[in-house]
Amino acid sequence: MTLADLQEKQKAIVKSIGDLGELKTRLMELGVLCGEPVQLVRRAPWGDPIEIRVEDTFIALRRADAAKIEVEPISQLRVRKGRGAKR
Amino acid sequence: MKKIRVALAGQPNVGKSSIINSVTGARLHVGNFSGVTVEKKEVFIERGDYEIEIIDLPGIYSLNAYTPEEHVAKKYLYEEDYDLIVNVVDANTLARNLIFTMQLMDMQKKMILVVNMIDEVEKQGGSIDKGKLEELLGIPVILTSAKEHRGVDEIIDQIVATHESDKPKNKLYYDQRIEEQIDKIVKVLHKSPHFKDPEYARFIAIRLLDRDEDIYKIIHDLPIFIELHELLGKIYRELELEYDEESTSDILSDERYALSKALVMEAVKKPEVKVSLTDRLDRLLIHPVFGLPIFLFFMWLLFQLTFEVGSIPMDMIDAAFTEISNVVKATLPDGAVQSVLADGVIPAVGSIIMFLPNILILFLGINLLEQTGYMARTAFLLDGFMKKFGLQGKAFIPLVSGFGCTVPAYMAARTLKNPTDRIITMLVLGFMSCSARLPVYVLLIGAFFPTAHAGNILFIIYISGAILGLIVAKILRTVLFKGEPEPFVMEMPPYRFPSMKALGMELWIKTKLFIKKAGTFIAGASMIIWFLSSYPHSGTIEESYTRKIEAVQSEEAKAALENEMAAKALENSYLGRIGKTIEPFFSPIGFDWRMSVAVVAGLAAKEVVVSTLATLYAVGDADERSNTLIQRLRDNVTFKAAIAMIVIIMIYSPCIAAMSTFWAEVPQWAWRGFYLVYPNVLAWLMAFGIYRLLDMMGY
């Protein structure tokens, strides 16, 4: 799964950052590093670009670039657990 | 007096310029988005025996500079001679900011860490342990809030203290495996006389591991290069294999991030997480469906207010200047001096000052966009739209600045990394009507449209300029520049309440500059226009008309003849002759020679268009006191020609100041040449098309 495939508000862990050239360095400087939690905050009109959150930094980037970042979703599990507990 | 030179460095939008303003009372431009400061600015302050020079550098995320304005900062940090670094960081995003801090610490200079916006963290219940940070980093730390003027005066004291003390020992060490490789590189570097200093050699070694091309260029020409090159190749392979990373620079990034997270863990009490105001606002303001209509509504509102509210004091200012003019006429004896003041300078300056309220409202609007953080949202909202035209969302920021003034907008294009994106953006920036063109529009709209629609027409003019810009960008992208635009990546700052002080300051500066420009440049230009339009006096015209006027009886006929005489004299003047020469060029779009002259004079500055019209239509009108410029325009200019004029003003070359900025920013002669020609050709063609269209429609 990639960062571009996340649902709004869904959280994930960054697994690997693909070939993004210099953009990769820039994203790492902003805190997008392997093993870090990341959240998809919202999508712009027409679904592109997207806004993501790492730590307390909010970053806008395009879907095509986000699609090169592999992630492992985590918050889905939490949502299910939460619902289960309520029931 | 002893001097201390301080480099103020930090990531974008941490408040570097605000801190300088707060410490020194300087008036640097500030805003809430990345890339407000795009060139270095010096500010001086005296303290005790010292004259302290603070250099405000553009924000830079790391020494791996990405965009042109970041390279300005990097170049300064590497090449210039300064005594210490003041590193400003944002308390809200400390972990990320500290990564750059560590890179700066690698430089082995004296350094102070300023943790700004501490008020925002504390308001949410967080805190930062200053002592702990100092202990862990080994450099002095100051907690500040530029907004609340908290801790900022301490910065100057600390600069003096740090300058006078010895440099503390470096405390920053990387993983053992990395340190071993650094040592190996340092050993080779020591063989060159340039790198005898162990601290400097260590810095170079770390930068080489960070794959810094600027440093690579330095060692490239040295005799040790071959040995070093071989060693580096080996080290890169070894480390990348060991850490399973693509590049040693990624390894260092991970390393620094881990270190900074550990630091933050020790020294920072995080605020409790809650839904922030920013998130709630953004749910509405950048809503996938409502976001764009809301943005358009804001822009529409801005132009409505610009016209409506701005026109309230207009009549008063107009009346005041007419009064001044009359007083001058009454007190000074008839002659050239009286005429140059009463007919030339005063009406011209007055015709410009009249529009100050409009311009201030427009500026206030743009400033609010910049200071609240909404500017970054517009880039986010419009990136998808801009992409269709071969530009990216970030290019929208200089375009909006262009509505204020084209000069800083050209500079703001530095935030675009890709040179092609930058050139395209700069080439279409002129179509974003700057505030100096506002007076021309307001004047022509006032003369030719009903007041009820005026604000809407103004909005349409500005939007058409923007749309034309996008279309031209698309054409340039397809015809001249192959390839994809650069990737779009941008930080979204939290919304911040604008500082009333900063807003007031910006408006005050704008007012001062505007009045100064009107009083010097515009007054000077109008004096030239007056001279050229009043001389040479032709005795024959005057004589023949004086005889005719004496011959007729009725007052009406006399007035008509007087007007005719004034018009004839004007046509015979130097300017009249120039105008007649260029008139054929403009007559296909319905301009008379006076409009032609005004438009050409507008190349100096767009305000001159209005002042020139004011002078030319006043000199040619004997009955000066009763008629307003608007009335004279209605009498002399057709509706379709007025529209053609609006189109010309919207598209043709901006003022000299803007053109020279473009010149300075773009070194390629081909683009400079293209830039000088194409807007004017396009302007004429568009004006011609619209003029003919209106003509066919029977206007």
mmCIF file of C-alpha atoms in Angstrom, chain A residues 4-72:
data_model
loop_
_atom_site.group_PDB
_atom_site.id
_atom_site.type_symbol
_atom_site.label_atom_id
_atom_site.label_comp_id
_atom_site.label_asym_id
_atom_site.label_seq_id
_atom_site.Cartn_x
_atom_site.Cartn_y
_atom_site.Cartn_z
ATOM 1 C CA ALA A 4 -1.560 7.909 -1.886
ATOM 2 C CA ASP A 5 -3.947 5.010 -1.173
ATOM 3 C CA LEU A 6 -4.666 5.930 2.444
ATOM 4 C CA GLN A 7 -8.137 7.009 3.463
ATOM 5 C CA GLU A 8 -8.619 10.478 4.923
ATOM 6 C CA LYS A 9 -7.564 10.542 8.587
ATOM 7 C CA GLN A 10 -5.965 7.097 8.262
ATOM 8 C CA LYS A 11 -2.569 6.612 9.883
ATOM 9 C CA ALA A 12 0.293 4.473 8.649
ATOM 10 C CA ILE A 13 3.988 3.784 9.135
ATOM 11 C CA VAL A 14 6.407 4.719 6.369
ATOM 12 C CA LYS A 15 8.026 1.542 5.042
ATOM 13 C CA SER A 16 10.170 2.805 2.192
ATOM 14 C CA ILE A 17 10.618 5.878 0.076
ATOM 15 C CA GLY A 18 11.063 5.124 -3.621
ATOM 16 C CA ASP A 19 12.865 6.988 -6.349
ATOM 17 C CA LEU A 20 11.932 10.624 -5.865
ATOM 18 C CA GLY A 21 15.291 12.250 -6.575
ATOM 19 C CA GLU A 22 15.965 15.388 -4.587
ATOM 20 C CA LEU A 23 12.397 15.387 -3.373
ATOM 21 C CA LYS A 24 13.285 12.424 -1.165
ATOM 22 C CA THR A 25 15.855 14.475 0.730
ATOM 23 C CA ARG A 26 13.368 17.292 1.144
ATOM 24 C CA LEU A 27 10.691 14.936 2.478
ATOM 25 C CA MET A 28 13.160 13.361 4.894
ATOM 26 C CA GLU A 29 14.074 16.826 6.167
ATOM 27 C CA LEU A 30 10.407 17.460 6.796
ATOM 28 C CA GLY A 31 10.246 14.275 8.853
ATOM 29 C CA VAL A 32 9.020 11.673 6.370
ATOM 30 C CA LEU A 33 11.409 8.871 7.301
ATOM 31 C CA CYS A 34 11.158 5.109 7.341
ATOM 32 C CA GLY A 35 9.499 3.871 10.508
ATOM 33 C CA GLU A 36 7.777 7.179 11.215
ATOM 34 C CA PRO A 37 4.003 7.416 11.595
ATOM 35 C CA VAL A 38 2.247 9.431 8.921
ATOM 36 C CA GLN A 39 -1.369 10.447 8.476
ATOM 37 C CA LEU A 40 -3.316 11.460 5.413
ATOM 38 C CA VAL A 41 -5.101 14.629 6.477
ATOM 39 C CA ARG A 42 -7.152 15.553 3.417
ATOM 40 C CA ARG A 43 -7.228 15.705 -0.318
ATOM 41 C CA ALA A 44 -7.491 18.869 -2.419
ATOM 42 C CA PRO A 45 -10.250 19.380 -5.017
ATOM 43 C CA TRP A 46 -9.954 16.719 -7.759
ATOM 44 C CA GLY A 47 -8.153 14.496 -5.244
ATOM 45 C CA ASP A 48 -4.757 16.001 -5.886
ATOM 46 C CA PRO A 49 -2.548 17.134 -4.133
ATOM 47 C CA ILE A 50 -2.881 15.566 -0.683
ATOM 48 C CA GLU A 51 -2.031 16.904 2.728
ATOM 49 C CA ILE A 52 -0.149 14.605 5.089
ATOM 50 C CA ARG A 53 0.971 14.936 8.668
ATOM 51 C CA VAL A 54 4.194 13.746 10.260
ATOM 52 C CA GLU A 55 4.745 14.709 13.890
ATOM 53 C CA ASP A 56 3.513 18.309 13.973
ATOM 54 C CA THR A 57 4.388 19.113 10.398
ATOM 55 C CA PHE A 58 1.748 19.315 7.701
ATOM 56 C CA ILE A 59 2.961 18.789 4.161
ATOM 57 C CA ALA A 60 1.246 19.143 0.800
ATOM 58 C CA LEU A 61 2.465 16.870 -1.986
ATOM 59 C CA ARG A 62 1.133 15.360 -5.164
ATOM 60 C CA ARG A 63 -0.442 11.926 -5.390
ATOM 61 C CA ALA A 64 2.022 10.756 -8.034
ATOM 62 C CA ASP A 65 4.891 11.394 -5.606
ATOM 63 C CA ALA A 66 3.005 10.014 -2.612
ATOM 64 C CA ALA A 67 2.419 6.830 -4.628
ATOM 65 C CA LYS A 68 6.145 6.166 -4.475
ATOM 66 C CA ILE A 69 6.099 6.017 -0.685
ATOM 67 C CA GLU A 70 5.235 2.561 0.673
ATOM 68 C CA VAL A 71 3.310 2.530 3.948
ATOM 69 C CA GLU A 72 1.803 0.044 6.373
#
